[in-house]
Short mmCIF file of C-alpha atoms and ligand atoms in Angstrom, two decimals:
data_model
loop_
_atom_site.label_atom_id
_atom_site.label_comp_id
_atom_site.label_asym_id
_atom_site.label_seq_id
_atom_site.Cartn_x
_atom_site.Cartn_y
_atom_site.Cartn_z
CA UNK A 1 1.71 -3.49 -13.66
CA UNK A 2 2.36 -1.33 -16.69
CA UNK A 3 0.37 -2.66 -20.08
CA UNK A 4 1.93 -3.96 -22.87
CA UNK A 5 1.40 -0.84 -25.26
CA UNK A 6 1.79 -1.80 -29.08
CA UNK A 7 -0.14 1.44 -29.84
CA UNK A 8 0.82 3.17 -33.34
CA UNK A 9 1.46 6.76 -32.33
CA UNK A 10 1.39 8.31 -29.65
CA UNK A 11 3.87 5.48 -28.85
CA UNK A 12 5.54 3.39 -26.15
CA UNK A 13 8.09 5.12 -24.05
CA UNK A 14 10.87 3.75 -22.03
CA UNK A 15 9.44 3.30 -18.38
CA UNK A 16 13.01 5.30 -17.13
CA UNK A 17 12.52 8.34 -19.09
CA UNK A 18 8.86 8.48 -18.32
CA UNK A 19 10.05 8.82 -14.69
CA UNK A 20 12.80 11.43 -15.67
CA UNK A 21 10.28 13.22 -17.53
CA UNK A 22 7.89 13.28 -14.92
CA UNK A 23 10.04 14.48 -12.16
CA UNK A 24 11.42 17.18 -14.66
CA UNK A 25 7.95 18.51 -14.79
CA UNK A 26 8.25 19.00 -10.93
CA UNK A 27 11.52 19.81 -10.19
CA UNK A 28 14.08 20.27 -13.42
CA UNK A 29 17.63 19.57 -12.54
CA UNK A 30 16.80 20.08 -8.93
CA UNK A 31 16.72 23.54 -9.32
CA UNK A 32 12.68 23.79 -7.55
CA UNK A 33 11.67 25.04 -10.82
CA UNK A 34 9.69 22.86 -13.58
CA UNK A 35 10.96 22.29 -16.92
CA UNK A 36 7.64 23.96 -18.41
CA UNK A 37 7.95 26.99 -16.53
CA UNK A 38 11.07 28.20 -17.49
CA UNK A 39 12.55 30.08 -20.02
CA UNK A 40 13.65 28.37 -23.65
CA UNK A 41 16.31 30.40 -23.61
CA UNK A 42 17.72 29.78 -20.31
CA UNK A 43 20.83 27.74 -19.82
CA UNK A 44 19.45 24.35 -18.70
CA UNK A 45 16.77 24.08 -21.87
CA UNK A 46 19.55 25.52 -24.37
CA UNK A 47 21.47 22.36 -22.95
CA UNK A 48 18.70 19.92 -23.57
CA UNK A 49 17.64 21.07 -26.80
CA UNK A 50 21.60 21.28 -28.28
CA UNK A 51 22.16 17.64 -26.73
CA UNK A 52 19.01 16.32 -28.45
CA UNK A 53 20.08 17.71 -31.83
CA UNK A 54 23.78 16.79 -31.10
CA UNK A 55 22.42 12.56 -30.02
CA UNK A 56 19.88 12.62 -33.17
CA UNK A 57 22.89 13.16 -35.84
CA UNK A 58 25.23 10.95 -33.67
CA UNK A 59 23.02 8.09 -33.55
CA UNK A 60 22.19 8.63 -37.56
CA UNK A 61 26.27 8.43 -38.22
CA UNK A 62 25.50 12.19 -39.01
CA UNK A 63 27.83 14.34 -36.83
CA UNK A 64 30.24 16.22 -38.71
CA UNK A 65 28.87 15.00 -41.99
CA UNK A 66 27.41 18.72 -43.01
CA UNK A 67 23.76 17.84 -41.65
CA UNK A 68 21.72 19.93 -39.86
CA UNK A 69 19.22 18.58 -36.76
CA UNK A 70 15.78 20.73 -36.31
CA UNK A 71 13.19 20.10 -33.67
CA UNK A 72 10.35 21.69 -35.36
CA UNK A 73 6.34 21.78 -34.63
CA UNK A 74 3.16 21.03 -37.21
CA UNK A 75 3.79 17.36 -37.07
CA UNK A 76 5.23 15.28 -40.06
CA UNK A 77 2.02 16.73 -41.71
CA UNK A 78 3.58 19.96 -41.74
CA UNK A 79 6.90 18.63 -43.27
CA UNK A 80 4.72 17.63 -46.27
CA UNK A 81 4.22 21.02 -47.53
CA UNK A 82 7.34 22.31 -45.86
CA UNK A 83 9.12 19.86 -47.63
CA UNK A 84 7.47 21.02 -51.47
CA UNK A 85 7.63 24.74 -50.27
CA UNK A 86 11.31 24.93 -49.86
CA UNK A 87 12.66 22.49 -52.27
CA UNK A 88 9.86 22.35 -55.30
CA UNK A 89 10.76 24.80 -58.00
CA UNK A 90 9.64 22.79 -61.06
CA UNK A 91 8.30 19.17 -60.86
CA UNK A 92 9.12 16.63 -57.84
CA UNK A 93 8.99 12.39 -57.77
CA UNK A 94 6.84 10.95 -55.45
CA UNK A 95 6.44 7.40 -54.58
CA UNK A 96 3.31 6.45 -53.38
CA UNK A 97 3.32 3.35 -50.54
CA UNK A 98 -0.18 4.74 -48.59
CA UNK A 99 -2.11 7.19 -46.99
CA UNK A 100 0.94 9.37 -45.62
CA UNK A 101 2.72 9.48 -49.09
CA UNK A 102 -0.97 10.36 -50.74
CA UNK A 103 -1.02 13.29 -48.22
CA UNK A 104 2.65 14.46 -49.14
CA UNK A 105 1.61 14.32 -52.68
CA UNK A 106 -1.31 16.46 -52.43
CA UNK A 107 0.27 19.01 -50.77
CA UNK A 108 3.27 19.14 -52.88
CA UNK A 109 1.17 19.71 -56.09
CA UNK A 110 0.40 23.00 -54.60
CA UNK A 111 3.76 24.19 -55.57
CA UNK A 112 4.55 22.72 -58.63
CA UNK A 113 4.78 19.62 -61.04
CA UNK A 114 4.14 15.99 -59.73
CA UNK A 115 5.37 12.97 -60.98
CA UNK A 116 4.20 9.82 -59.41
CA UNK A 117 6.84 7.55 -60.38
CA UNK A 118 4.84 4.50 -58.84
CA UNK A 119 2.21 3.18 -56.16
CA UNK A 120 0.80 0.27 -54.50
CA UNK A 121 -2.69 1.81 -54.43
CA UNK A 122 -3.86 -1.14 -56.63
CA UNK A 123 -3.17 -3.85 -54.16
CA UNK A 124 -4.42 -1.71 -50.95
CA UNK A 125 -0.91 -0.45 -50.65
CA UNK A 126 0.21 -3.87 -49.39
CA UNK A 127 3.54 -3.68 -51.01
CA UNK A 128 6.56 -1.63 -51.92
CA UNK A 129 6.85 -0.80 -55.45
CA UNK A 130 10.48 -1.85 -57.01
CA UNK A 131 11.72 -1.05 -60.52
CA UNK A 132 10.61 2.25 -61.20
CA UNK A 133 12.43 5.27 -62.78
CA UNK A 134 13.02 8.63 -61.21
CA UNK A 135 13.18 11.72 -63.64
CA UNK A 136 16.80 12.91 -63.59
CA UNK A 137 15.52 16.70 -64.09
CA UNK A 138 13.04 16.33 -60.81
CA UNK A 139 14.09 18.94 -57.90
CA UNK A 140 13.90 15.76 -55.43
CA UNK A 141 12.48 12.20 -54.68
CA UNK A 142 10.42 11.88 -51.84
CA UNK A 143 9.85 8.47 -50.08
CA UNK A 144 7.79 7.01 -46.94
CA UNK A 145 10.22 4.26 -45.61
CA UNK A 146 7.86 2.79 -43.27
CA UNK A 147 4.04 3.06 -43.67
CA UNK A 148 2.75 2.93 -40.34
CA UNK A 149 -0.80 1.50 -41.58
CA UNK A 150 -0.46 -0.92 -44.05
CA UNK A 151 2.43 -2.36 -42.08
CA UNK A 152 4.96 -2.02 -44.99
CA UNK A 153 8.38 -0.80 -45.11
CA UNK A 154 11.05 -0.20 -47.91
CA UNK A 155 14.23 -2.57 -47.20
CA UNK A 156 16.30 -0.60 -49.82
CA UNK A 157 16.25 3.15 -51.58
CA UNK A 158 16.63 3.95 -54.78
CA UNK A 159 20.14 5.07 -56.19
CA UNK A 160 19.55 8.48 -57.87
CA UNK A 161 21.17 11.75 -58.81
CA UNK A 162 18.12 14.13 -57.59
CA UNK A 163 17.94 14.71 -53.42
CA UNK A 164 16.44 12.15 -51.61
CA UNK A 165 13.84 13.02 -49.16
CA UNK A 166 12.22 10.88 -46.57
CA UNK A 167 9.35 10.56 -44.20
CA UNK A 168 10.48 8.20 -41.39
CA UNK A 169 8.30 8.91 -39.15
CA UNK A 170 7.29 5.27 -37.96
CA UNK A 171 11.01 3.47 -38.24
CA UNK A 172 13.64 6.53 -37.92
CA UNK A 173 15.88 5.38 -35.06
CA UNK A 174 15.07 1.32 -35.43
CA UNK A 175 17.65 -0.09 -38.29
CA UNK A 176 21.32 0.76 -39.65
CA UNK A 177 20.63 2.44 -42.82
CA UNK A 178 23.85 4.59 -44.44
CA UNK A 179 21.83 7.84 -43.43
CA UNK A 180 24.40 10.02 -45.42
CA UNK A 181 22.35 8.91 -49.08
CA UNK A 182 19.32 11.38 -47.91
CA UNK A 183 19.74 15.28 -48.19
CA UNK A 184 16.47 15.66 -45.99
CA UNK A 185 14.74 13.30 -43.50
CA UNK A 186 11.97 13.93 -41.10
CA UNK A 187 9.67 12.26 -38.23
CA UNK A 188 6.83 13.36 -36.30
CA UNK A 189 8.24 12.52 -32.57
CA UNK A 190 5.53 10.32 -31.61
CA UNK A 191 5.91 7.40 -33.25
CA UNK A 192 9.43 5.65 -32.64
CA UNK A 193 11.26 8.86 -29.92
CA UNK A 194 9.18 10.98 -27.79
CA UNK A 195 6.01 12.43 -27.34
CA UNK A 196 3.83 14.32 -30.04
CA UNK A 197 4.23 17.92 -30.39
CA UNK A 198 7.71 18.29 -32.23
CA UNK A 199 9.11 16.75 -35.28
CA UNK A 200 12.92 16.28 -35.94
CA UNK A 201 14.12 17.58 -39.22
CA UNK A 202 17.49 16.49 -40.69
CA UNK A 203 18.67 18.53 -43.79
CA UNK A 204 22.02 18.51 -45.19
CA UNK A 205 24.04 21.78 -46.27
CA UNK A 206 23.59 22.85 -49.52
CA UNK A 207 20.52 21.41 -50.38
CA UNK A 208 18.27 24.97 -49.74
CA UNK A 209 18.12 28.05 -51.29
CA UNK A 210 17.30 26.73 -54.67
CA UNK A 211 13.53 27.74 -55.13
CA UNK A 212 12.27 31.37 -56.60
CA UNK A 213 9.62 31.63 -54.29
CA UNK A 214 9.39 33.74 -50.87
CA UNK A 215 9.04 31.51 -47.83
CA UNK A 216 7.40 32.98 -45.00
CA UNK A 217 9.94 32.70 -42.17
CA UNK A 218 7.88 30.31 -40.17
CA UNK A 219 7.98 27.66 -42.79
CA UNK A 220 11.29 28.27 -44.05
CA UNK A 221 14.03 25.75 -43.28
CA UNK A 222 16.67 28.31 -43.29
CA UNK A 223 15.15 30.32 -40.65
CA UNK A 224 15.09 27.19 -37.97
CA UNK A 225 18.69 26.56 -38.90
CA UNK A 226 19.99 30.19 -38.45
CA UNK A 227 17.98 30.12 -34.99
CA UNK A 228 19.05 26.73 -33.67
CA UNK A 229 15.29 25.65 -33.87
CA UNK A 230 14.90 28.59 -31.33
CA UNK A 231 12.94 31.32 -34.09
CA UNK A 232 10.06 30.88 -31.79
CA UNK A 233 9.29 28.92 -28.69
CA UNK A 234 10.08 25.43 -29.16
CA UNK A 235 8.00 22.99 -27.53
CA UNK A 236 10.18 22.22 -24.73
CA UNK A 237 8.62 19.12 -22.66
CA UNK A 238 8.62 17.00 -26.20
CA UNK A 239 11.88 17.88 -27.27
CA UNK A 240 13.01 17.64 -23.35
CA UNK A 241 11.33 13.90 -23.49
CA UNK A 242 12.79 13.05 -27.37
CA UNK A 243 16.14 14.04 -25.72
CA UNK A 244 15.65 11.40 -23.42
CA UNK A 245 14.60 8.68 -25.37
CA UNK A 246 17.74 9.59 -27.55
CA UNK A 247 20.03 8.87 -24.40
CA UNK A 248 18.48 6.01 -23.60
CA UNK A 249 18.96 4.25 -26.99
CA UNK A 250 22.55 5.32 -26.64
CA UNK A 251 23.00 4.36 -23.36
CA UNK A 252 22.05 0.72 -24.72
CA UNK A 253 24.09 0.65 -27.62
CA UNK A 254 22.37 2.92 -30.18
CA UNK A 255 20.78 1.76 -33.87
CA UNK A 256 23.07 -1.22 -34.05
CA UNK A 257 21.72 -2.60 -30.38
CA UNK A 258 17.98 -1.91 -31.11
CA UNK A 259 17.73 -3.01 -34.57
CA UNK A 260 18.91 -6.57 -33.30
CA UNK A 261 16.09 -6.68 -30.99
CA UNK A 262 13.53 -5.26 -33.24
CA UNK A 263 14.43 -8.03 -35.71
CA UNK A 264 13.90 -10.68 -32.87
CA UNK A 265 10.05 -9.04 -32.33
CA UNK A 266 9.40 -8.94 -35.68
CA UNK A 267 10.52 -12.55 -36.34
CA UNK A 268 8.45 -13.85 -32.81
CA UNK A 269 5.63 -12.26 -33.97
CA UNK A 270 5.32 -12.81 -37.88
CA UNK A 271 6.40 -16.58 -37.12
CA UNK A 272 2.97 -16.93 -35.19
CA UNK A 273 1.07 -14.91 -37.70
CA UNK A 274 2.35 -17.45 -40.33
CA UNK A 275 2.03 -20.69 -38.04
CA UNK A 276 -1.44 -19.71 -36.45
CA UNK A 277 -4.30 -20.79 -39.15
CA UNK A 278 -6.18 -18.50 -37.39
CA UNK A 279 -4.51 -15.71 -38.57
CA UNK A 280 -3.09 -14.39 -41.80
CA UNK A 281 -0.38 -11.83 -42.96
CA UNK A 282 -1.57 -9.10 -45.21
CA UNK A 283 1.45 -7.47 -46.78
CA UNK A 284 3.97 -8.71 -49.23
CA UNK A 285 6.30 -10.82 -46.94
CA UNK A 286 9.80 -9.25 -48.52
CA UNK A 287 7.84 -6.09 -47.61
CA UNK A 288 6.91 -6.71 -44.07
CA UNK A 289 7.52 -3.68 -41.35
CA UNK A 290 9.45 -4.83 -38.43
CA UNK A 291 8.33 -1.94 -36.77
CA UNK A 292 4.21 -1.92 -37.58
CA UNK A 293 2.80 -5.68 -38.16
CA UNK A 294 -0.46 -5.83 -39.62
CA UNK A 295 -2.43 -9.32 -39.30
CA UNK A 296 -6.44 -10.44 -39.86
CA UNK A 297 -8.20 -13.46 -38.81
CA UNK A 298 -8.96 -15.72 -41.37
CA UNK A 299 -12.59 -16.02 -39.55
CA UNK A 300 -13.34 -12.74 -39.06
CA UNK A 301 -16.60 -13.88 -37.01
CA UNK A 302 -13.91 -14.62 -34.36
CA UNK A 303 -13.10 -10.61 -33.84
CA UNK A 304 -15.33 -10.34 -30.16
CA UNK A 305 -13.61 -13.10 -28.85
CA UNK A 306 -10.04 -12.51 -29.94
CA UNK A 307 -10.57 -9.07 -28.92
CA UNK A 308 -11.78 -9.87 -25.35
CA UNK A 309 -8.89 -12.10 -25.24
CA UNK A 310 -6.30 -9.76 -25.65
CA UNK A 311 -7.79 -7.02 -23.84
CA UNK A 312 -8.20 -9.52 -20.72
CA UNK A 313 -4.10 -10.40 -21.28
CA UNK A 314 -3.34 -6.39 -20.71
CA UNK A 315 -2.40 -5.71 -24.04
CA UNK A 316 -3.41 -1.92 -25.63
CA UNK A 317 -3.64 -0.68 -28.97
CA UNK A 318 -3.96 -3.89 -31.27
CA UNK A 319 -7.00 -2.31 -33.85
CA UNK A 320 -5.52 -2.06 -36.99
CA UNK A 321 -6.12 1.80 -38.70
CA UNK A 322 -9.72 2.53 -38.76
CA UNK A 323 -9.01 2.48 -42.46
CA UNK A 324 -7.96 -0.87 -42.93
CA UNK A 325 -9.47 -2.44 -39.67
CA UNK A 326 -8.00 -6.25 -38.66
CA UNK A 327 -4.44 -5.81 -36.18
CA UNK A 328 -1.49 -4.16 -36.49
CA UNK A 329 0.80 -4.72 -33.18
CA UNK A 330 3.74 -1.76 -33.23
CA UNK A 331 6.82 -2.70 -32.02
CA UNK A 332 8.80 0.41 -31.44
CA UNK A 333 11.89 0.74 -29.97
CA UNK A 334 10.56 1.12 -26.68
CA UNK A 335 8.67 -2.46 -26.38
CA UNK A 336 10.09 -5.10 -24.30
CA UNK A 337 10.51 -8.53 -26.08
CA UNK A 338 8.34 -10.01 -23.28
CA UNK A 339 5.55 -7.69 -24.74
CA UNK A 340 5.51 -9.69 -28.26
CA UNK A 341 5.65 -13.10 -26.36
CA UNK A 342 2.92 -11.88 -24.29
CA UNK A 343 0.86 -11.50 -27.41
CA UNK A 344 2.15 -14.57 -29.14
CA UNK A 345 0.73 -16.38 -26.46
CA UNK A 346 -2.80 -15.04 -26.58
CA UNK A 347 -2.60 -16.17 -30.02
CA UNK A 348 -1.84 -19.73 -28.86
CA UNK A 349 -3.93 -20.03 -26.41
CA UNK A 350 -6.91 -18.25 -28.62
CA UNK A 351 -5.89 -21.82 -30.94
CA UNK A 352 -6.10 -24.14 -28.48
CA UNK A 353 -9.89 -22.49 -27.39
CA UNK A 354 -10.91 -22.59 -30.52
CA UNK A 355 -10.74 -26.15 -30.89
C1 PLP B 401 1.97 9.49 -38.13
C2 PLP B 401 2.22 9.54 -39.34
C3 PLP B 401 2.51 11.02 -40.04
C4 PLP B 401 1.68 11.91 -39.83
O1 PLP B 401 2.48 12.59 -38.39
P1 PLP B 401 1.95 14.03 -37.41
O2 PLP B 401 3.06 14.42 -36.85
O3 PLP B 401 0.57 13.63 -37.11
O4 PLP B 401 1.44 14.80 -38.69
C5 PLP B 401 3.15 10.78 -41.41
N1 PLP B 401 3.95 10.34 -41.87
C6 PLP B 401 4.20 8.86 -41.50
C7 PLP B 401 4.79 7.95 -41.64
C8 PLP B 401 3.56 8.62 -40.10
O5 PLP B 401 3.57 7.03 -39.34
#
């Protein structure tokens, strides 16, 4: 039986998606060729990438609203520099909510002045700063919607006149937002959409073309828009599996459906973290992520016993990020509610045995 996979990334994917993907690797479209050995310019693959781009826009409610969807390479990490390369003329504003924001800030500093509007580093990034000012002369404002490592999530986004850029790697397609408020969204596929190897980038029309510097072709969003994400060979397998996952989500009822499931999963686990005296949550309750729940043992000496117990229960990927320790349960779209129940059962059994 499949393990309960709480891995933070690469993430759990739906069983039916894995099944279809494995079949396509051997025999794609019943054409007696593998998906990964046909031309990316052949019609069967062009159909796949076009379907993936249109599903992404449709699920986000952006179809026909003047947005481009791109499937690029280099991970979300490459977007840290591409955003700045393409959009930063003089000055950009960043919200620092953790490791990923910090890395984005580091790259952007290579291209211009940087204003860190607020940071939660003072408390180990365990909350989301609020009530900060965004300079109106900034070229854009950049934030990270969900902090995969710390388990915090922005529940609202600032109203600002400057373009809004967001790293949504670990919560894209998990909750309803008015995505038309954003000018550029990026997300590495491997957190909530597919395998590693491709990054979804959503770009609003009219955003580009305002910086003076020359931009190398591969790092220029306009190149990829003009070439429909086919400027160079796209990562065909990662795009195909992402497309299957987006189709799976659409068939279930899209974001409104999965959001309810995600809220249910998060409520179940956080209730147990708060109830069970052997565990404690580590982030500000109002900023808790519905995707990545972080928690600790109240007595760290219990770690060996607890670790043995959840591993015995076929649970995978529960250790916290190496930089913060403790535990992290990543509850991405494809994780079923019964896996969260299995974890809660282990936590309750652990409490009974400790008495
Ligand atoms: C994982 C992650 C990244 C880095 O993604 P790569 O694809 O490995 O470059 C960036 N931002 C967030 C929020 C992440 O969770």
